[in-house]
Each structure stands twice: as structure tokens, then as C-alpha cells.
CSV table of C-alpha atoms in Angstrom, one decimal:
chain,number,residue,atom,x,y,z
A,9,MET,CA,0.0,0.0,0.0
A,10,HIS,CA,1.2,3.5,-0.8
A,11,ALA,CA,2.2,5.6,2.1
A,12,ALA,CA,-0.5,8.2,1.5
A,13,GLU,CA,-3.1,5.4,1.9
A,14,GLU,CA,-2.1,4.3,5.3
A,15,ASN,CA,-4.7,4.9,8.1
A,16,ARG,CA,-7.1,6.5,5.5
A,17,GLN,CA,-10.7,6.6,6.6
A,18,GLU,CA,-12.9,5.5,3.6
A,19,LEU,CA,-16.2,3.9,2.9
A,20,ASP,CA,-16.6,0.7,1.1
A,21,SER,CA,-19.0,0.3,-2.0
A,22,VAL,CA,-21.7,-1.4,-0.1
A,23,SER,CA,-22.0,1.3,2.5
A,24,VAL,CA,-22.0,3.9,-0.2
A,25,LEU,CA,-24.8,2.2,-2.0
A,26,ASN,CA,-26.7,1.8,1.3
A,27,ALA,CA,-26.5,5.6,2.1
A,28,LYS,CA,-27.9,6.2,-1.3
A,29,ARG,CA,-30.7,3.7,-0.8
A,30,THR,CA,-31.5,5.3,2.5
A,31,LEU,CA,-31.7,8.8,0.9
A,32,LEU,CA,-34.0,7.5,-1.8
A,33,GLN,CA,-36.3,5.9,0.8
A,34,LEU,CA,-36.5,9.1,2.9
A,35,LEU,CA,-37.1,11.2,-0.2
A,36,GLY,CA,-39.8,8.8,-1.2
A,37,ARG,CA,-41.6,9.2,2.3
A,38,ALA,CA,-41.5,12.9,1.7
A,39,GLY,CA,-43.4,12.6,-1.5
A,40,VAL,CA,-40.4,12.8,-3.9
A,41,PHE,CA,-40.8,10.6,-6.9
A,42,ALA,CA,-38.0,8.1,-7.5
A,43,ASP,CA,-37.0,9.4,-10.9
A,44,ASP,CA,-36.8,13.1,-9.4
A,45,ALA,CA,-34.9,11.8,-6.3
A,46,GLU,CA,-32.4,9.9,-8.6
A,47,GLY,CA,-32.0,13.1,-10.6
A,48,LEU,CA,-31.1,15.2,-7.5
A,49,ILE,CA,-28.7,12.5,-6.3
A,50,ALA,CA,-27.1,12.5,-9.6
A,51,LEU,CA,-26.6,16.2,-9.6
A,52,VAL,CA,-25.0,16.2,-6.1
A,53,GLU,CA,-22.6,13.3,-7.4
A,54,ALA,CA,-21.8,15.4,-10.6
A,55,GLY,CA,-21.1,18.5,-8.3
A,56,ALA,CA,-18.9,16.4,-6.1
A,57,LEU,CA,-16.7,15.2,-9.0
A,58,ALA,CA,-16.6,18.8,-10.4
A,59,GLY,CA,-15.4,20.0,-7.0
A,60,ALA,CA,-12.9,17.3,-6.7
A,61,CYS,CA,-11.5,18.2,-10.3
A,62,GLU,CA,-11.3,21.8,-9.2
A,63,GLU,CA,-9.3,21.0,-6.3
A,64,LEU,CA,-7.0,18.8,-8.2
A,65,GLY,CA,-6.3,21.6,-10.8
A,66,ALA,CA,-5.6,24.0,-8.0
A,67,SER,CA,-3.0,21.5,-6.5
A,68,GLY,CA,-0.7,22.1,-9.6
A,69,GLY,CA,1.9,19.6,-10.7
A,70,SER,CA,3.2,18.6,-14.0
A,71,VAL,CA,4.6,15.7,-16.1
A,72,PRO,CA,8.0,16.1,-17.9
A,73,GLY,CA,7.7,16.5,-21.6
A,74,GLY,CA,9.4,14.2,-24.2
A,75,GLU,CA,10.1,10.6,-23.9
A,76,GLY,CA,12.2,8.1,-22.0
A,77,GLU,CA,12.7,7.2,-18.4
A,78,PRO,CA,12.1,10.9,-16.9
A,79,TYR,CA,8.8,11.0,-18.8
A,80,GLU,CA,7.6,7.5,-17.7
A,81,SER,CA,8.6,8.3,-14.1
A,82,GLY,CA,7.0,11.5,-14.3
A,83,ARG,CA,3.7,10.1,-15.6
A,84,ARG,CA,3.7,7.3,-12.9
A,85,ASP,CA,4.3,10.0,-10.2
A,86,GLY,CA,1.6,12.3,-11.6
A,87,ALA,CA,-0.9,9.5,-11.8
A,88,ARG,CA,-0.3,8.5,-8.2
A,89,ALA,CA,-0.5,12.1,-7.0
A,90,VAL,CA,-3.9,12.5,-8.7
A,91,THR,CA,-4.9,9.1,-6.9
A,92,ASP,CA,-3.6,10.2,-3.7
A,93,GLU,CA,-5.2,13.6,-3.8
A,94,LEU,CA,-8.7,12.1,-4.9
A,95,GLY,CA,-8.4,10.0,-1.8
A,96,ALA,CA,-7.6,12.9,0.4
A,97,ILE,CA,-10.6,14.8,-0.9
A,98,ALA,CA,-12.8,11.9,-0.4
A,99,GLU,CA,-11.6,11.5,3.2
A,100,ARG,CA,-12.1,15.2,3.9
A,101,ALA,CA,-15.7,15.0,2.8
A,102,LEU,CA,-16.3,11.8,4.9
A,103,ARG,CA,-14.8,13.4,8.0
A,104,GLN,CA,-17.0,16.5,7.5
A,105,ALA,CA,-19.9,14.0,7.3
A,106,VAL,CA,-19.0,11.8,10.2
A,107,ASP,CA,-16.8,13.8,12.3
A,108,PRO,CA,-18.1,17.4,12.2
A,109,ASP,CA,-17.2,18.1,15.8
A,110,GLY,CA,-13.5,17.6,15.3
A,111,PRO,CA,-10.7,15.0,15.2
A,112,GLY,CA,-11.4,12.2,17.4
A,113,ALA,CA,-15.1,12.9,17.9
A,114,ALA,CA,-16.2,10.1,15.7
A,115,SER,CA,-14.0,7.6,17.6
A,116,ALA,CA,-15.5,8.1,21.0
A,117,ALA,CA,-17.5,5.4,22.6
A,118,ARG,CA,-21.1,5.8,23.7
A,119,SER,CA,-21.9,8.7,21.1
A,120,PRO,CA,-25.6,9.3,20.7
A,121,VAL,CA,-27.2,7.3,17.8
A,122,GLY,CA,-28.6,9.6,15.2
A,123,ARG,CA,-32.0,9.1,13.4
A,124,ILE,CA,-30.2,8.9,10.1
A,125,GLU,CA,-27.9,6.1,11.4
A,126,VAL,CA,-30.9,4.2,12.4
A,127,GLU,CA,-32.6,4.6,8.9
A,128,GLN,CA,-29.2,3.7,7.4
A,129,ALA,CA,-29.3,0.5,9.4
A,130,LYS,CA,-32.9,-0.3,8.4
A,131,ALA,CA,-31.9,0.0,4.8
A,132,ALA,CA,-29.0,-2.3,5.3
A,133,VAL,CA,-30.6,-5.1,7.2
A,134,THR,CA,-33.8,-5.4,5.2
A,135,PRO,CA,-32.4,-7.0,2.1
A,136,LEU,CA,-30.2,-9.3,4.2
A,137,HIS,CA,-33.3,-10.5,6.1
A,138,LEU,CA,-35.2,-11.2,2.9
A,139,ALA,CA,-32.2,-13.3,1.5
A,140,PHE,CA,-33.2,-15.7,4.2
A,141,THR,CA,-36.8,-15.5,4.8
A,142,ALA,CA,-39.8,-13.6,3.2
A,143,ALA,CA,-41.5,-12.8,6.7
A,144,SER,CA,-41.1,-9.8,8.9
A,145,ASP,CA,-43.4,-9.0,11.7
A,146,LEU,CA,-41.5,-7.0,14.4
A,147,ASP,CA,-43.3,-3.7,15.4
A,148,PRO,CA,-41.5,-0.6,13.7
A,149,GLU,CA,-41.2,1.1,16.9
A,150,VAL,CA,-39.5,-2.0,18.5
A,151,THR,CA,-37.3,-2.3,15.4
A,152,GLU,CA,-35.9,1.2,16.0
A,153,GLU,CA,-35.2,0.4,19.7
A,154,VAL,CA,-33.3,-2.8,18.7
A,155,LEU,CA,-31.4,-1.0,16.1
A,156,ARG,CA,-30.4,1.7,18.5
A,157,ALA,CA,-29.1,-0.7,21.0
A,158,VAL,CA,-27.1,-2.4,18.2
A,159,LEU,CA,-25.6,0.9,16.8
A,160,GLY,CA,-24.9,2.0,20.5
A,161,THR,CA,-22.0,-0.7,20.5
A,162,MET,CA,-20.3,1.2,17.8
A,163,THR,CA,-18.5,4.4,17.1
A,164,PRO,CA,-19.8,6.8,14.4
A,165,TRP,CA,-17.1,5.7,12.0
A,166,GLN,CA,-18.1,2.1,12.5
A,167,ARG,CA,-21.7,3.1,11.9
A,168,ALA,CA,-20.9,4.8,8.7
A,169,ARG,CA,-19.4,1.5,7.4
A,170,TYR,CA,-22.0,-0.8,9.0
A,171,ALA,CA,-23.7,-1.8,5.8
A,172,GLY,CA,-20.4,-3.3,4.5
A,173,ARG,CA,-19.8,-5.0,7.8
A,174,LEU,CA,-23.3,-6.7,7.8
A,175,ALA,CA,-22.8,-7.8,4.2
A,176,ASP,CA,-19.4,-9.4,5.1
A,177,PHE,CA,-20.9,-11.1,8.0
A,178,ALA,CA,-23.8,-12.6,6.0
A,179,ALA,CA,-21.5,-13.8,3.2
A,180,SER,CA,-19.0,-15.5,5.7
A,181,HIS,CA,-21.7,-17.2,7.5
A,182,ARG,CA,-24.3,-17.8,4.8
A,183,ALA,CA,-24.8,-21.6,5.2
A,184,ARG,CA,-25.0,-21.1,9.1
A,185,LEU,CA,-27.6,-18.4,8.7
A,186,GLU,CA,-29.7,-20.4,6.2
A,187,ARG,CA,-29.8,-23.3,8.6
A,188,LEU,CA,-30.7,-21.0,11.5
A,189,TYR,CA,-33.6,-19.3,9.5
A,190,VAL,CA,-34.9,-22.8,8.5
A,191,GLU,CA,-34.7,-24.2,11.9
A,192,TYR,CA,-35.6,-21.2,14.0
A,193,GLY,CA,-37.2,-18.5,11.7
A,194,PRO,CA,-40.8,-17.9,10.5
A,195,GLY,CA,-42.6,-21.1,9.6
A,196,SER,CA,-40.3,-23.3,11.6
A,197,ALA,CA,-41.5,-25.3,14.7
A,198,THR,CA,-39.9,-22.9,17.0
A,199,ALA,CA,-41.8,-19.8,15.5
A,200,VAL,CA,-44.5,-20.0,18.3
A,201,HIS,CA,-41.7,-19.2,20.9
A,202,SER,CA,-41.4,-15.5,21.7
A,203,ARG,CA,-37.7,-16.0,22.4
A,204,TYR,CA,-37.1,-16.1,18.8
A,205,SER,CA,-39.1,-13.0,17.8
A,206,LEU,CA,-36.0,-11.2,16.5
A,207,LEU,CA,-35.5,-13.9,14.0
A,208,HIS,CA,-38.8,-12.9,12.4
A,209,SER,CA,-37.7,-9.4,12.1
A,210,ALA,CA,-35.2,-7.5,9.7
A,211,THR,CA,-33.2,-6.7,12.9
A,212,GLY,CA,-32.3,-10.5,13.5
A,213,VAL,CA,-29.2,-10.4,11.2
A,214,ALA,CA,-28.0,-7.2,12.9
A,215,VAL,CA,-28.4,-8.8,16.4
A,216,LEU,CA,-26.6,-11.9,15.4
A,217,GLU,CA,-23.8,-10.0,14.0
A,218,ARG,CA,-23.3,-8.2,17.3
A,219,LEU,CA,-23.8,-11.3,19.3
A,220,ALA,CA,-21.1,-13.0,17.4
A,221,THR,CA,-18.6,-10.0,17.6
A,222,ARG,CA,-19.5,-7.9,20.6
A,223,PRO,CA,-21.9,-9.8,22.9
A,224,ALA,CA,-21.0,-8.0,26.1
A,225,ALA,CA,-21.3,-4.6,24.6
A,226,LEU,CA,-24.7,-5.4,23.0
A,227,ARG,CA,-26.1,-6.9,26.4
A,228,GLU,CA,-24.9,-3.7,28.1
A,229,GLU,CA,-26.9,-1.4,25.5
A,230,TRP,CA,-29.9,-3.9,25.7
A,231,GLU,CA,-30.1,-3.5,29.5
A,232,ALA,CA,-29.9,0.3,29.1
A,233,ALA,CA,-32.7,0.3,26.5
A,234,GLU,CA,-34.8,-2.2,28.9
A,235,LEU,CA,-35.4,-4.5,26.0
A,236,PRO,CA,-36.6,-8.1,26.9
A,237,PRO,CA,-33.4,-10.4,27.8
A,238,ALA,CA,-35.1,-13.2,26.1
A,239,TRP,CA,-35.0,-11.6,22.8
A,240,LEU,CA,-31.3,-11.9,22.9
A,241,ASP,CA,-31.0,-15.3,24.7
A,242,GLY,CA,-33.2,-16.9,21.9
A,243,PRO,CA,-31.0,-15.9,19.0
A,244,MET,CA,-27.9,-16.7,20.9
A,245,ARG,CA,-29.0,-20.3,21.6
A,246,ALA,CA,-30.1,-20.7,18.0
A,247,TRP,CA,-26.8,-19.3,16.8
A,248,GLU,CA,-24.7,-21.7,19.0
A,249,ALA,CA,-27.1,-24.6,18.1
A,250,VAL,CA,-26.6,-24.3,14.3
A,251,GLY,CA,-22.9,-23.9,14.7
A,252,ARG,CA,-22.7,-27.3,16.1
A,253,PRO,CA,-22.0,-30.3,13.8
A,254,ARG,CA,-25.2,-32.3,13.0
A,255,ASP,CA,-25.4,-35.6,14.8
A,256,GLY,CA,-26.6,-38.9,13.2
A,257,GLY,CA,-30.1,-38.4,14.7
A,258,GLY,CA,-30.8,-35.0,13.1
A,259,GLY,CA,-29.1,-32.8,15.8
A,260,GLU,CA,-31.0,-29.9,17.3
A,261,GLY,CA,-33.3,-29.2,14.5
A,262,GLY,CA,-36.2,-27.0,14.3
A,263,GLY,CA,-38.4,-29.1,16.7
A,264,GLY,CA,-36.9,-27.1,19.6
A,265,GLY,CA,-35.1,-30.1,20.9
A,266,GLY,CA,-32.4,-30.3,23.5
A,267,GLY,CA,-30.1,-27.7,21.9
A,268,VAL,CA,-32.5,-24.8,22.6
A,269,SER,CA,-34.4,-25.8,25.5
């Protein structure tokens, strides 16, 4: 990696697309037609690129004329300088969006969860949930409470890249998640048990990711939000059960057997 790229804060493509999807959904709720919203976003994107080009032009720099090694070396250095400067422009814009209160503020723990962060989380979890099951029946107000608890375990920088993190988690554990939703999700024999309620909601994947990576922090946020402990215990038991190898007799399948009792 080039020296200028080290420790650079940047968004992954999944998180960028999720932010755009969130904006489209919010504009749609406000009565803006999809085509009009896409047009407005395209104008902003075009303006951002134009601004970046203007900044690059102001930064100066030149490539040696002629041919030979000086020209080739200058061309490589020039291309690298443009790439580095574009990255720096993108990072400055990201810092302005995520860290408006100054250096380090976005790295602080326990920072309040904003409404737009919750909306971005909703936009990220819904398609992942629908990749494993078609049903979703958790109350919208409860969904927000659950996502606030989940996001409360992260810094603002981590929340900005949360969509990419969730996508990576789902891709890395796809087989395990598929088994979990078959055995404990909507339509399974365990669906009648309220302890598995979160697996019937789009928030389920988000909760499972935190249980797999930051269980203590999630439980702390959960208790602070006064959410039912059983809603965490059920998914945790199910996650552990489907992570164990199947035995010859069918293991701890969806019938609610010994693995989840």
C-alpha cells in the first residue's frame, strides 16, 4: 500500500450504496418521486466530482515533456499524485459528514445514535433479512429500539461502514444463517416461541452479528434500553445450536429439541 493510503478513512462500496438507498427511501416518504430523487442525487454526485476536479487542478503539478525514463517516471508519479489527492478529498468529505465536531469525536464510544444512522441500518438489514426469509413481523417502533441498541455498540465511524460489515458477516456465515432461519425462523416449529421473535424481523441479522462479535457490549446496551432479555437469549441459543455439527439423529433441528431448551 502506498504511504499516503495508510490509516485513511474511507467507505466501502456496499456502505456507499446503502447510504444512497437510505436517501431515496427518505425522499420517497417525503413525496419525492423516484426519478426526481435519482436526478437530484445525480446532480450532487456530478457536483462532487466537479469540485474534486477543481481541487486537483488547483493543486498544480506537471509531467515532464518528451520520452524516455524521466517521462515515464513523471507520468507514474503524476498518476499516483492524482489518486492520492482524490483519496484525500474523499476522506475530507467523509470526515465532515461523520466527524463534524473535530478530530477524534467520531472515535468516541457511547456517542448518541442519530436518526439517520438508524435509517441507514434499516436500509442495510432489510435486504439481508429477505435473503433468508420472506416474513417480517416485528413492530416498527421496536425495530428502532433494537437497532439503536445495536448501533450503540459502535463509534460513528463504524456506523458509517456498518452496511459493508453486515454484508461481510452474512457472506461469511451464509450456510449457518440459512440453517438458522430454516430451523428457528418464521414457519419453523420454534416460531411459536417468543424468544425467537427477533429472527422474524429484519433486525435479526444485525443482532446476530453483534452477538457473534460484541456480545458483552450488546447486552449492556440492551439492558440500558430495557429490552426483553429473552429476545437476545433466543437468537444466541439458536446461533450456537446451528454452529454445532449435526449428529446422526438429526441434531438440534427446528423441533425445539435439547439444543435450545
